[in-house]
Each structure stands twice: as C-alpha cells, then as structure tokens.
CSV table of C-alpha atoms in Angstrom, one decimal:
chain,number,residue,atom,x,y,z
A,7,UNK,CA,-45.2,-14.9,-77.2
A,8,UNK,CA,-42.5,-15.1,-75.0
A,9,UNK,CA,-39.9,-13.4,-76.9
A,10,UNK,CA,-42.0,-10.1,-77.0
A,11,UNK,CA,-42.7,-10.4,-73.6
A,12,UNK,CA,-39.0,-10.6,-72.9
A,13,UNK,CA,-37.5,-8.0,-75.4
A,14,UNK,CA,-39.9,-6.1,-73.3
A,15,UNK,CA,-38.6,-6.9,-70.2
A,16,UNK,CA,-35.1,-7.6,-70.3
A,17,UNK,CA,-32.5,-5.9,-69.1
A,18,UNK,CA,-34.9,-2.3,-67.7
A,19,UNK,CA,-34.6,-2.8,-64.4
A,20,UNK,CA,-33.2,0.0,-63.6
A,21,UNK,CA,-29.3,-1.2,-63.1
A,22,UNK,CA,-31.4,-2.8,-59.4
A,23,UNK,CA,-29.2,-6.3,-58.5
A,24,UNK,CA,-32.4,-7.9,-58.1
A,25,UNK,CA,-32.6,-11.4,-56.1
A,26,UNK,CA,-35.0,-14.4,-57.1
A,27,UNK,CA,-35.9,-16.4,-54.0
A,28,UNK,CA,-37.8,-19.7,-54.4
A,29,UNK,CA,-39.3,-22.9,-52.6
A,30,UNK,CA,-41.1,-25.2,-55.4
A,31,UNK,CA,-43.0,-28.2,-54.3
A,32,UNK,CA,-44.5,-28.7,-57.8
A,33,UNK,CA,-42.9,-27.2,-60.0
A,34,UNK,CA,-44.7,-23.7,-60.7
A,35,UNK,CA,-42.7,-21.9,-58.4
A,36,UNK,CA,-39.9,-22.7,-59.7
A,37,UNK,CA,-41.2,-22.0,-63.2
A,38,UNK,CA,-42.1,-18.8,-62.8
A,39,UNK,CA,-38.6,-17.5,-61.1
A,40,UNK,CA,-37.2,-18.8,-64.0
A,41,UNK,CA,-39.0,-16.6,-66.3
A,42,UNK,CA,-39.1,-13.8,-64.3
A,43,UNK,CA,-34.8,-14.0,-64.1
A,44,UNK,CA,-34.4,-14.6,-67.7
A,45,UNK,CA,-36.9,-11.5,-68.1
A,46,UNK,CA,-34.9,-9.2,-65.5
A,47,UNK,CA,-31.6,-10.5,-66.9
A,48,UNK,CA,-30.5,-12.6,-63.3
A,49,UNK,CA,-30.4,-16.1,-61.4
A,50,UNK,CA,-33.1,-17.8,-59.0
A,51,UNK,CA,-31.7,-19.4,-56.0
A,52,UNK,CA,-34.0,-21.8,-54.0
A,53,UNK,CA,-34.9,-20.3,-50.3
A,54,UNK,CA,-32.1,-22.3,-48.9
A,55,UNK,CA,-29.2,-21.5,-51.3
A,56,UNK,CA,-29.5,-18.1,-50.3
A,57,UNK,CA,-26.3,-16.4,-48.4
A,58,UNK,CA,-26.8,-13.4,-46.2
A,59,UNK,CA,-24.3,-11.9,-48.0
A,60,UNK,CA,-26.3,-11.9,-51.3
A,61,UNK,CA,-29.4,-10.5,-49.8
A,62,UNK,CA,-27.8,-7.6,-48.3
A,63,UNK,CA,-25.9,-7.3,-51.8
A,64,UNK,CA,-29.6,-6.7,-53.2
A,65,UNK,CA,-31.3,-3.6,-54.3
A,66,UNK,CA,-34.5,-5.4,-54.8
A,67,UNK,CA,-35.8,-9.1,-53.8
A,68,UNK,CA,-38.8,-11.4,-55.2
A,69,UNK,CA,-40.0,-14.0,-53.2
A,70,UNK,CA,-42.3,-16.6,-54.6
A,71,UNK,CA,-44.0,-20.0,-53.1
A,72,UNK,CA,-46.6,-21.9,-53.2
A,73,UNK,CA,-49.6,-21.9,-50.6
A,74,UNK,CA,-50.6,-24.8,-48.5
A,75,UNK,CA,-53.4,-24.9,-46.4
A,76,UNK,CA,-52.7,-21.5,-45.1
A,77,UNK,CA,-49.1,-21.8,-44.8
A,78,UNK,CA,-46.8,-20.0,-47.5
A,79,UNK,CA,-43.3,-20.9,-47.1
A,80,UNK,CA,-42.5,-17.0,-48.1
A,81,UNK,CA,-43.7,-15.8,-45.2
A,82,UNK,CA,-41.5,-17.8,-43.0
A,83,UNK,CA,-38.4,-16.1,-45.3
A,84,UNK,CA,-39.6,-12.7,-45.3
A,85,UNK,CA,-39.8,-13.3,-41.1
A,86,UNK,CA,-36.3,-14.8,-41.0
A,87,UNK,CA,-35.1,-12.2,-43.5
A,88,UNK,CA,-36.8,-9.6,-42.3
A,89,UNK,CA,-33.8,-7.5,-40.7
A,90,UNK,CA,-31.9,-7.4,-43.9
A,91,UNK,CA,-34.8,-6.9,-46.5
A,92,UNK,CA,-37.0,-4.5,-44.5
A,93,UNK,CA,-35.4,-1.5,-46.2
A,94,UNK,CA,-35.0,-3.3,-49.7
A,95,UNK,CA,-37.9,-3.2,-52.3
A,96,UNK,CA,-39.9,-6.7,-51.6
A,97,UNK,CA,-42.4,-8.0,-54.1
A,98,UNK,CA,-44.2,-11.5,-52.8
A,99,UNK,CA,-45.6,-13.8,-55.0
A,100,UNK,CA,-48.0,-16.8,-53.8
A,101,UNK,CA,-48.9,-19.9,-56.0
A,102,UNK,CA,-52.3,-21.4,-55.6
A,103,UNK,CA,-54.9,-23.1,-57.1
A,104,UNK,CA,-57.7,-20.7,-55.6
A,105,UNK,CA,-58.4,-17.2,-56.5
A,106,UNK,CA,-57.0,-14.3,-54.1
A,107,UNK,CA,-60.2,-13.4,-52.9
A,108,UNK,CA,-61.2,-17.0,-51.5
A,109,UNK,CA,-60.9,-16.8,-47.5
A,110,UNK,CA,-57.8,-19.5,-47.7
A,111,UNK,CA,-56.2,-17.2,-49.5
A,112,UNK,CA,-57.0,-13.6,-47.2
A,113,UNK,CA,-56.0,-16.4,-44.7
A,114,UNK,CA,-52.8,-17.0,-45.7
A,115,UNK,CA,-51.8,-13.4,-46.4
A,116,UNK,CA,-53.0,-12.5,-43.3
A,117,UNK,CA,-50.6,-14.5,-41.8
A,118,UNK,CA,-48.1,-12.7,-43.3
A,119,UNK,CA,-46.9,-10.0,-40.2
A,120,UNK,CA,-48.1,-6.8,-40.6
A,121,UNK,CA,-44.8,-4.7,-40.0
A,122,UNK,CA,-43.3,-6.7,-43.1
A,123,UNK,CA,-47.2,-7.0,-45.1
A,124,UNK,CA,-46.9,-3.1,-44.8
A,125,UNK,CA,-43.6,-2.6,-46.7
A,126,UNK,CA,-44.2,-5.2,-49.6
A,127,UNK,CA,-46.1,-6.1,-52.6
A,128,UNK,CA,-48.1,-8.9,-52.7
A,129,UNK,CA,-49.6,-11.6,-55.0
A,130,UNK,CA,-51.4,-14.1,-55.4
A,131,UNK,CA,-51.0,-16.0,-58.7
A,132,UNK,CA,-52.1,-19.4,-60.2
A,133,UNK,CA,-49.6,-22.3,-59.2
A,134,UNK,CA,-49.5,-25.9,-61.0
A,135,UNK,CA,-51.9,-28.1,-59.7
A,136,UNK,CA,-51.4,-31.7,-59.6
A,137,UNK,CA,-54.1,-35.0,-60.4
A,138,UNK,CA,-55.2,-34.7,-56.5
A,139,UNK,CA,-55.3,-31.0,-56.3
A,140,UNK,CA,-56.2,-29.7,-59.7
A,141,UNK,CA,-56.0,-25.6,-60.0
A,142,UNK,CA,-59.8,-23.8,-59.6
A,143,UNK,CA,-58.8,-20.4,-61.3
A,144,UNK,CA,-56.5,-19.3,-64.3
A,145,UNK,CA,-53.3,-21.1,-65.5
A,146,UNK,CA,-49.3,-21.1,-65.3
A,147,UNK,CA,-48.4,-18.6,-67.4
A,148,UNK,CA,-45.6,-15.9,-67.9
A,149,UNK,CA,-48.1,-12.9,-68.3
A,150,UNK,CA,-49.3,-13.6,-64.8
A,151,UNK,CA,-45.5,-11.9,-63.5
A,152,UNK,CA,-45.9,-8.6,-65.7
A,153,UNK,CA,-47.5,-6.6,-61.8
A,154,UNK,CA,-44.2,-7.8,-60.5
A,155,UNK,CA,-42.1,-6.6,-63.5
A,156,UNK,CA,-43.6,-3.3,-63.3
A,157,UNK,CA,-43.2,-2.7,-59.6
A,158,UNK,CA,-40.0,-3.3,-59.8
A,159,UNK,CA,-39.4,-1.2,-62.6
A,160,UNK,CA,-41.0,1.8,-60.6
C-alpha cells in the first residue's frame, strides 16, 4: 500500500521547499511527518529544531501535534511563527483520539487565533493512543495525510 501511495505522491509538489514541523509525545506525530516527508520528498524537524532562517526559506509549512486537553502545541507555533508564516501556505494537522466534531476538539481549534485560523488548513486526524488513553475513532494510518497532500499540491 504504501508504495502506491508514494509513487503517487512523491516528488509533485510543485518544486514548493516545503517544511515538516513536529512535537510527538507518543509517537504518532512523529509518524506521520515521517510519511508525509518521504511522500513530498523532504525532512521533519521537531518544533524546536526549527531555525528562523529555514521557515522564512519555506514556500509551504505543515505543522502537526497532538491534542491535550484542549491544548495543541501547534497552535503555540503558529502564534510564535506567526510573522514569518502568515504569508506562506500553512496546513495544521492535530492528532487525537476523538473525532473532530466532539466539543474538545471544536475546543481546541477554537483556540487556535482567528487572524492565523483564517489563513490555514486545518485537521484533525487520529493520533496513537496509549493503554490509559486508548483512541475512540479511526487509526494511524498514512491515507489519513492524502487532504494535506492535496492542498498542498493546489
């Protein structure tokens, strides 16, 4: 499965230097930046081995985390960020182990600023669960990143 769904992928992004930003406390973020850079043919970096220098160098930047309780460390990148990727196409990408339309989840968007909520995409996707918080919805899986694929392929 995968290597259809990356000889499909790969390498069409539209000559866009795309950055892969990260904070994993489980795992699945981290899984799913991986995919999505071997797919678009570049490197994750974790939120804090990212230089300012490299987001400005961007055409394009992904930002993916988990949700906790309402908080998403994404949003606090996008606000720190903001200045540099507010012009830039931004795709979001939240982990969880509840659907997007349960009110933890609108929750959590909503926190999300409206100046930046108004110039991104947004996601929310099934994370990795763990023995004391086992996922309610869906499963880690690649196929969950093709919305993010295609939008930044528009």
């Amino acid at each position: 499965c995968f290597s259809r769904w990356n000889r499909y992928f790969y390498g069409n992004n539209n000559n866009m230097k795309i950055l892969i930003a990260y904070k994993t406390k489980l795992g699945g973020s981290r899984e799913y930046a991986e995919w999505l850079a071997e797919a678009l043919g570049t490197t994750p970096k974790t939120f804090d081995n990212i230089t300012k220098e490299e987001l400005e160098g961007s055409d394009a930047c992904v930002v993916i985390s988990g949700t906790y309780a309402g908080f998403m460390p994404l949003n606090r990148f996008l606000k720190k960020n903001w200045k540099v990727l507010k012009n830039k196409k931004v795709a979001a990408v939240a982990l969880g182990g509840i659907g997007p339309e349960h009110r933890w989840s609108r929750f959590s968007y909503r926190r999300i600023p409206v100046r930046i909520r108004e110039k991104i995409k947004y996601w929310k996707i099934t994370g990795k669960g763990d023995e004391k918080k086992p996922i309610e919805w869906g499963e880690l899986k690649k196929e969950n990143l093709d919305p993010v694929i295609s939008y930044l392929r528009e």
